[in-house]
Every structure is written in structure tokens, then in C-alpha cells.
């Protein structure tokens, strides 16, 4: 099982624990599994079949650029975080 | 507006060794004259109020901010800009030193620094670091922290000796 | 240079060739934004609001339109009204509505200098005269110009129609555009168990990036509704996206040609004049060029956010940090985005802390819309954290480097946002600082009479983004390689990108000729920003060079009629592995290769480059009578991953330090209560000059990034983070004073000394 950490505001709003566990062959289907356990989460993470604008997924320390098709082999933790603006 | 029309003034001047006759509106700066009338754009505008030095040119041996001089004021005078530094034989030692020492990042302030530094080395072939920093105090650079600019000027001074 | 990477015997990487664009830049030939001149070109000028906060009741342009030499006048009626759609998830975030409103005000002006109308005329003078004839009837409102005013109860509201996101709840009629929180572990427990808890709040004034080249925008709108734009920008593709959105055009109708860029530091990511020039061109069918004055640049572009940051840290009796809390309130300016997520990511980034909590507020104020400024929001939060750490060391008598090493973040450390670090080099930087000549030197070796000396140290972090880049290569018949790329070159990146292709090909850097091309001529490339360019575009160049070698081998196989498997390439020579007679130079294979010319392209979309850390040491000499501070000795230490062109890496470290020193000692938006900046010239917004600074020593540490074939990390941003706290800590060392607000200018020092007595 992969350890999942959702953003503070989603946890607060939907009453999700700080750390949850889920599995999935890729990010899309992992999110579907989270949705099964915690209905409502998917709306915060996915929009029009993509990771929602303003949302990023950090998979074992690396922010995915592939989004929902990112394959999850040998992954131990995923952090969903607000994406970060800035950079110069 | 037609009744307020200001007449252009004929000016005879020498730019980088080339004597020329130009027509200039009397309210236009030397900076704008170089860039818009003569059409050489190496001299840059950073502030248009004499505080950044990006528009530095050499006027009869003195460095000036060309944004603070009127185009009509160069009648009968010699103006040297960055475009006049290199010769067909190659770069001025300062230009070469700026390249070798990586003394530019974005490069917008570089023409002003080169013209200023040339005026220093023309008169003082071996300035100290302190002297270089004093001399270049009228030229702003936001990229380099000046370190490599000071080193390049110092290197060029040693080379030209 | 200290390197932990094994010596790979690079031929090109790590050398210091003359940059390819250097000759044009030292001779005045290089064309920057203002240098473009097109046939029939008109000059555009804009009318700006004199008020920081007002409703626009009406605009009368009739007098301006009647003037001789005026070709067109525009207002926001000439722009489409956009809905509140959130754009993308990369570095240019924000809503389309706000993007458009910031270009030209629709109903309200939200900062002094906000554009309300535009004019195209035969020359600049006529355009300026015409602008003065536009009459605007305003209903003036009270402005809010700092986070305290903006967050106060009953504060005037900037955006009545906007809902802020407060921990997931939508809240109307608030100037808090967002309140975000991050939490790891139990800080209440951590503070309870602490032996010492130190808390400080710092107050940072708004600052400007200060690039010497003012913004420009030149455009042609043709009869086919295609818009060509020439501008000085950090991202030609982000300009294309933004312009196409503001004008509601398909992106393919907009072509952006990047001019040379005279500095940006983040401030040349947003668009300002480009859509205005485009609309004026549509109305006149002539090219229009618009330029800003220096005062326009200060009044209406990019500042780096001011704000207040409170940090509280608790340690146990052994000097181990147990808990950390931050309350971060940053000015977004007129539209949301004060980089609060970046602030949260950076605030405790240098330390391994078991429990952390961060509250961050994105606060709307009547100032220009904040733009990124070199490690956006990281210096603001580092000032608070590094001051608290210094105070802890002072109270407990700890050596400031030993304390930082004891609590150092390293690979596997969990960060405040949750994810663990991959390979980073902060520990190596701190060790190098400890072993540096500077740190070992005697501070008072040469004191001036009547002055006090002090030494300060601080650390800082930036995370170095990745994203999209594209590179094309073409092998010319003379065996040299043309490289085209989309990253505008703000400080030597043509060289650092070409060098990576040259390294792969085994040819000199000079034999790869880089060109930065327009948006129709290269694949999408994200902004030159986030310290991503040498990393991401360099990676694309690396991949493209490998593909070029595959092409070369394929052509050689055709020519020699042998299998590809029997051919190898190295250092500019393609040869048979079995037949020593069969070999060709690049020039030979490039001369009429079978099946067409030899070309390649590659694109990437990369994750973060791996964090970059910097440690700076500052020695100051302060005149107690006047409060004037001189920086007498300064050392910048940084993990650069791998320095491709070390001179330009040093240049980034020195330039970042210089900007940080200016921020610490002099720079601020000095505003009156009406929200008018009173020092909007270089004379009064006093950036460091050559005389203000000493030589800045650099120590480059090379802990290779795991994410790049040569170990490149970004280098541009970390060096602006440590200077403010390093200087604050040095002032404390000299005078026993904690100045907690920037700039730490002479008057603040003399006043604090008076209070102390």
C-alpha cells in the first residue's frame, strides 16, 4: 500500500485522516480508490480528466509531470499539494 | 497642433569619428537623437533621468548621461558611443576583457559601463580597485554585483599597458 | 570549487568559453526590447491612474482622438471581458480575468499606475500629449497598502466579486485571497517539550527586481487576425499564452519574437504592454511600439511582496529543534498570488524538524500585482527563520554553523510540506563555510576608528523547477551544429545550453551555435525562470545531441552500407568498430548525407531539479554616529549541482548576493498613506552601486542533482535568500541590536541605538 497525504484543506473539509493508504497501478486509479474510501476527494484532485489546475502530486519526493497516467511501481508515498507559483 | 509646430534644428556633429549633419527637434535628448535620428541603438535607456548610466556616451572627452544632454547641444562636438569602440581589427581591450571575465549577464548596462571604463583607462592606465569602483559609481548593474566588471576593467588596464 | 562528484573528465562542461552572444552585447549590436523599429511604426503610450484605489465612473477620450498625429485611442472597452478561469498549474498561475484587468482596468483601478487607456500616435511626444487629454472621472476609495491594513476588520475591499479560499472555505468580501496551512507532527507537544522557545516577527517592505531595461511591447495585428509581438520577456511562450487569452485569440494566431532581455529576475514573466500595442495596431493596421518609463516600472510592474512573517522555534536541552511554527502574511498586490506555497516550502527548508505548522496568507493590497522576484517569497521567510536561529545560538552560546549542522536537512529529511528530500547539499555548504578562510579570519583585523564590526551567517533554499523545454539541432555542411531553443537568454544560458550539446557531441562549445527563436520556430519552452533553464533546456539539448548522434550513425551506415551496430561515434568522429579505414569527421558526414540533412529535436517536461542551498557570511562595519553600514567582506557558498560554465554560476551567486544586500540595507517602496510610491526613481530607490560592495567571494559546492545527466541544479535563485538575515545577524553581532524590518537603513540603526541607550 502507498501512503497518501492530502492537502490540509481537503482533510479538514472532508474529515480525512492526515495519512491514509491506497493502491493503484497509476495515479488515476489510485485516486479512484481513494474516492471509494473517502467520497468527495476526487473532485478536489481531478478536473476534466486531468490533475486539477493548482494541484500537484509529489511521488516519492518528485512532482509528477505526467499527471494521472503516472505509473506507480515501487512507490512508497504520495503527497497531493497545491502547486507552487513563482520562479524567476 | 500645427500652430505649435516647433522647427527642427540643423546640427553638425561627429559621431564615432563620422562627421554628419542631422535635423533634431530642440527638445529631444542626445539619447533619443542617437537612437531615433541617427539610428544607432547601442546606447540604452534605463531611466531617462540620469541615474543608471546605461546611456553613457563620451562627449569631447567627458562622459555624460546622454539622456540629460539635448541633441542640439552636440553641435561641433565629438560624440563617442559603444559602437565606436571596436575597430575593423578587433575589439577594444575592455570589450575583450568583459567577454573573458564574464562581466555581463543580461548586457543592457554593458555599453554604458564600457564607455565609462574607457574614459577612465584613457586617462589613468592603471587604476586601483577603489578607483574603478568610484569611477563606475554612476553606472548601475543589477545582474553581476559588479565583481566581474571591476575585474574586467582591471584586466584591460593591465593589458593595454 | 569543492566537488563531491567523481571527476568525469568532461571536455566542455566546467570550462569557461566566451558566450556566443557576447560579441553582440559588447558592441551595441544586440537588439533589446526598445531597439526594434518597423516600417510605419507608431508609438503607443498609456494613461495611468493617479489613485491607488478608485472606481472608474467614465472615460472621455474625445479630445485625444481629435489631436493631430493621433491614430487610435483605446480603453478596456476594446478588450474582451474574461471570466474567472484559472490558468495552468505551472509558474504563471492566476485567473484570466485578473490577467486581463491588470493589463487595463475595467471597472476599478487597484494601484497607482494601473493602466486605464492607451494611445497610438506618430511619435512619443504626441502620444504623451494625447494621453494627457483623456479625462477620467474617478470615485476615489481608501486604499490598503500593507497586510495589517488589508486584514483589518472593516478594511476597504479590493475585489468585491472575488471569493478567497480560507482553508477550503470560500469567503467573500475579504482581502485575504488565500489562507493555506501545512502541518507535520504535533507542534503543541514539541513546544511543550522544548527547553527554549524563541519567537520573532519580521516586517519586509515591498521591493523591486530593479532590472535596468524597462518593459516594452511591440505588435502588428494583420488582416488575417494574426498578431506578431516583439518583446523583452523571460518567456516568449508565456507571453503567447497570456496575449492570446487577453485578446481571445487561438495561440497559433499569436507569434512572439523574443528580443534580448535586459534583466528580469522574475519581473519579466508577466505581460503589460503587449496586448495594448496589439489592440492599437488592430485599430491602425500599423506596427505599434509602447515603452515604459522607469517610474512606470516602479509604479506598475513586478514588485517582490512585502509582508510580515512570524517564526517560533523550540529546541531541547541538547540543541535539537523539536518544533517550528510560522505565520506568513505576504502582499499579493492588486491580484492574488503572493507565492505563499513557495514561502511555506522554503521557511523551514534548511532544518530537520519533527513537528512543523505553517499558516500562510495571500493578502490583497493596493500595490502593483506582485511578480516573482528571484526565489519568490524565500528571502522574506528566511529573514524570520534565520534570525530566530541566530538568536537561539546567541542565547545558548552555540556556534551558528555547528547548530545548523546538528539540525541540518539532508536526503530523506521530511519537509514541512510533507515530501522527503532527495539528494541535497546543504551539509556540504555548511562544512565549506566552516572551513572557509572567511569564517576562520579575524573579524577585527582592520577596524576603522569610530566604527563597529559584526559578522553574520545565514542559510537559504530554492527548489529549482523543471517543466517544458524544446531544442532543435542541425548539422551544417562544415561540421558545426546550429542549435535553436526557446529559452530567452537572461544571463549566459545560450552558452550553458550549447555546452551541454557540445559535451555530448565531443566538439568545442564554439562549434555549437545557439539561437533563441520565435514561438513559431521551436517547440513549447517554459519561462527562463525558477532556475530551470540550464537544467531543463540543457537536458533537452543533451537529448537532442544524443539523437543527432543516432542520425549520424544511421547516415554513416547507409553511406558505408554496413550495419549501424558496427558503427560508433565519439568526439566528432564517426567510425566503424571493425574496419579502421571507415571513419568520417562531422564535416565529411555532413557533406551531402544520404537521405537528407542531419537534424534532431528533443523536448522534455521535467520534475524539480533538486533543491539548491546557499550559505552566506557577511562582515559589516557600522558607523555608530550615522548608522551607515559598509559590507567589508562577503562570501557566498552554494551547492550548484554541477557548474556548466563556472564564470556565469559565480556571476549568479554574486548578483544574487548583491540584490540581497540592497534589499537588506537600502531598498523599499516608500509609500504615502494614499498608496503613492514616493521614491519611484533610481535616485531614491537606491540599488547598490559599485562603490557599495566589496568583492564577493564564491565557493561552489558540487553535489550532483539526481535528476540531470550532468548533475545540474538551478543556481540563480538560492543566492538572494541568505543575504537579508546574514546582514541582520551581522548588525546584531556588531551592535547588539535585532533589527526586524527591512531595509535596515541608517535611520533605523541610529534610532535603535538611541532606544538602547
mmCIF file of N, CA and C in Angstrom, chain A residues 82-86, chain C residues 165 176-182 305-306 328-332 336-347 358-363 376-378 381 417 463:
data_model
loop_
_atom_site.group_PDB
_atom_site.id
_atom_site.type_symbol
_atom_site.label_atom_id
_atom_site.label_comp_id
_atom_site.label_asym_id
_atom_site.label_seq_id
_atom_site.Cartn_x
_atom_site.Cartn_y
_atom_site.Cartn_z
ATOM 1 N N UNK A 82 -0.938 21.778 -3.105
ATOM 2 C CA UNK A 82 -1.235 22.892 -4.020
ATOM 3 C C UNK A 82 0.015 23.142 -4.869
ATOM 4 N N UNK A 83 -0.144 23.349 -6.173
ATOM 5 C CA UNK A 83 1.053 23.586 -6.978
ATOM 6 C C UNK A 83 1.585 24.966 -6.654
ATOM 7 N N UNK A 84 2.866 25.118 -6.888
ATOM 8 C CA UNK A 84 3.563 26.284 -6.371
ATOM 9 C C UNK A 84 3.832 27.269 -7.486
ATOM 10 N N UNK A 85 3.334 28.470 -7.326
ATOM 11 C CA UNK A 85 3.652 29.526 -8.281
ATOM 12 C C UNK A 85 4.973 30.154 -7.875
ATOM 13 N N UNK A 86 5.549 30.846 -8.817
ATOM 14 C CA UNK A 86 6.791 31.538 -8.518
ATOM 15 C C UNK A 86 7.951 30.930 -9.235
ATOM 16 N N UNK C 165 -10.023 31.694 -0.717
ATOM 17 C CA UNK C 165 -10.018 30.305 -0.267
ATOM 18 C C UNK C 165 -9.342 30.255 1.098
ATOM 19 N N UNK C 176 -8.123 38.708 2.065
ATOM 20 C CA UNK C 176 -7.274 37.517 2.145
ATOM 21 C C UNK C 176 -7.665 36.601 0.988
ATOM 22 N N UNK C 177 -6.838 36.597 -0.050
ATOM 23 C CA UNK C 177 -7.148 35.793 -1.238
ATOM 24 C C UNK C 177 -7.015 34.311 -0.943
ATOM 25 N N UNK C 178 -6.124 33.977 -0.039
ATOM 26 C CA UNK C 178 -5.982 32.575 0.352
ATOM 27 C C UNK C 178 -5.362 32.487 1.730
ATOM 28 N N UNK C 179 -5.853 31.509 2.485
ATOM 29 C CA UNK C 179 -5.191 31.114 3.726
ATOM 30 C C UNK C 179 -4.899 29.636 3.582
ATOM 31 N N UNK C 180 -3.615 29.292 3.575
ATOM 32 C CA UNK C 180 -3.221 27.887 3.426
ATOM 33 C C UNK C 180 -2.523 27.434 4.699
ATOM 34 N N UNK C 181 -2.584 26.135 4.936
ATOM 35 C CA UNK C 181 -1.932 25.592 6.136
ATOM 36 C C UNK C 181 -1.207 24.294 5.785
ATOM 37 N N UNK C 182 -0.081 24.103 6.417
ATOM 38 C CA UNK C 182 0.626 22.818 6.338
ATOM 39 C C UNK C 182 0.980 22.397 7.760
ATOM 40 N N UNK C 305 6.908 40.806 -3.046
ATOM 41 C CA UNK C 305 5.986 41.120 -1.964
ATOM 42 C C UNK C 305 6.666 41.552 -0.674
ATOM 43 N N UNK C 306 6.106 42.573 -0.053
ATOM 44 C CA UNK C 306 6.413 42.851 1.337
ATOM 45 C C UNK C 306 5.487 42.019 2.210
ATOM 46 N N UNK C 328 2.760 33.458 8.032
ATOM 47 C CA UNK C 328 3.323 34.183 6.887
ATOM 48 C C UNK C 328 2.217 35.003 6.243
ATOM 49 N N UNK C 329 2.399 36.315 6.176
ATOM 50 C CA UNK C 329 1.398 37.185 5.554
ATOM 51 C C UNK C 329 2.103 38.009 4.488
ATOM 52 N N UNK C 330 1.840 37.694 3.234
ATOM 53 C CA UNK C 330 2.565 38.374 2.154
ATOM 54 C C UNK C 330 1.609 39.137 1.251
ATOM 55 N N UNK C 331 2.118 40.246 0.720
ATOM 56 C CA UNK C 331 1.330 41.108 -0.153
ATOM 57 C C UNK C 331 1.255 40.535 -1.563
ATOM 58 N N UNK C 332 0.041 40.254 -2.000
ATOM 59 C CA UNK C 332 -0.133 39.829 -3.387
ATOM 60 C C UNK C 332 -0.112 41.033 -4.322
ATOM 61 N N UNK C 336 -4.497 38.251 -6.740
ATOM 62 C CA UNK C 336 -3.971 37.171 -5.903
ATOM 63 C C UNK C 336 -2.649 36.594 -6.438
ATOM 64 N N UNK C 337 -1.844 36.118 -5.557
ATOM 65 C CA UNK C 337 -0.605 35.375 -5.781
ATOM 66 C C UNK C 337 0.600 36.055 -5.158
ATOM 67 N N UNK C 338 0.805 35.733 -3.904
ATOM 68 C CA UNK C 338 1.970 36.255 -3.191
ATOM 69 C C UNK C 338 2.989 35.146 -2.951
ATOM 70 N N UNK C 339 2.859 34.041 -3.691
ATOM 71 C CA UNK C 339 3.826 32.932 -3.617
ATOM 72 C C UNK C 339 3.858 32.313 -2.222
ATOM 73 N N UNK C 340 2.686 32.164 -1.615
ATOM 74 C CA UNK C 340 2.665 31.676 -0.241
ATOM 75 C C UNK C 340 3.013 30.186 -0.153
ATOM 76 N N UNK C 341 2.715 29.412 -1.204
ATOM 77 C CA UNK C 341 3.105 27.991 -1.154
ATOM 78 C C UNK C 341 4.628 27.870 -1.232
ATOM 79 N N UNK C 342 5.250 28.725 -2.035
ATOM 80 C CA UNK C 342 6.719 28.734 -2.086
ATOM 81 C C UNK C 342 7.273 29.142 -0.731
ATOM 82 N N UNK C 343 6.643 30.140 -0.120
ATOM 83 C CA UNK C 343 7.082 30.593 1.206
ATOM 84 C C UNK C 343 7.020 29.435 2.207
ATOM 85 N N UNK C 344 5.912 28.686 2.149
ATOM 86 C CA UNK C 344 5.746 27.559 3.076
ATOM 87 C C UNK C 344 6.804 26.485 2.819
ATOM 88 N N UNK C 345 7.099 26.283 1.549
ATOM 89 C CA UNK C 345 8.075 25.253 1.201
ATOM 90 C C UNK C 345 9.484 25.650 1.659
ATOM 91 N N UNK C 346 9.746 26.967 1.703
ATOM 92 C CA UNK C 346 11.101 27.430 2.000
ATOM 93 C C UNK C 346 11.357 27.727 3.480
ATOM 94 N N UNK C 347 10.297 28.023 4.241
ATOM 95 C CA UNK C 347 10.530 28.657 5.550
ATOM 96 C C UNK C 347 11.388 27.806 6.492
ATOM 97 N N UNK C 358 2.519 25.614 9.542
ATOM 98 C CA UNK C 358 2.655 26.880 8.816
ATOM 99 C C UNK C 358 1.270 27.389 8.447
ATOM 100 N N UNK C 359 1.010 28.637 8.791
ATOM 101 C CA UNK C 359 -0.171 29.335 8.287
ATOM 102 C C UNK C 359 0.323 30.407 7.336
ATOM 103 N N UNK C 360 -0.229 30.418 6.124
ATOM 104 C CA UNK C 360 0.242 31.391 5.139
ATOM 105 C C UNK C 360 -0.945 32.105 4.524
ATOM 106 N N UNK C 361 -0.827 33.426 4.421
ATOM 107 C CA UNK C 361 -1.918 34.265 3.922
ATOM 108 C C UNK C 361 -1.475 35.039 2.687
ATOM 109 N N UNK C 362 -2.284 34.952 1.656
ATOM 110 C CA UNK C 362 -2.056 35.673 0.403
ATOM 111 C C UNK C 362 -2.954 36.917 0.481
ATOM 112 N N UNK C 363 -2.343 38.084 0.646
ATOM 113 C CA UNK C 363 -3.124 39.254 1.038
ATOM 114 C C UNK C 363 -3.137 40.317 -0.073
ATOM 115 N N UNK C 376 11.058 33.647 -5.241
ATOM 116 C CA UNK C 376 9.948 34.415 -4.686
ATOM 117 C C UNK C 376 9.497 33.923 -3.326
ATOM 118 N N UNK C 377 9.457 34.849 -2.379
ATOM 119 C CA UNK C 377 8.996 34.648 -1.001
ATOM 120 C C UNK C 377 9.994 33.926 -0.112
ATOM 121 N N UNK C 378 11.062 33.393 -0.678
ATOM 122 C CA UNK C 378 12.024 32.696 0.179
ATOM 123 C C UNK C 378 12.854 33.652 1.039
ATOM 124 N N UNK C 381 10.795 34.762 4.166
ATOM 125 C CA UNK C 381 10.644 33.815 5.279
ATOM 126 C C UNK C 381 11.988 33.462 5.902
ATOM 127 N N UNK C 417 6.163 20.553 3.926
ATOM 128 C CA UNK C 417 5.012 20.245 3.084
ATOM 129 C C UNK C 417 4.739 18.737 3.029
ATOM 130 N N UNK C 463 13.871 25.762 -4.672
ATOM 131 C CA UNK C 463 13.639 24.369 -5.088
ATOM 132 C C UNK C 463 13.889 24.086 -6.561
#
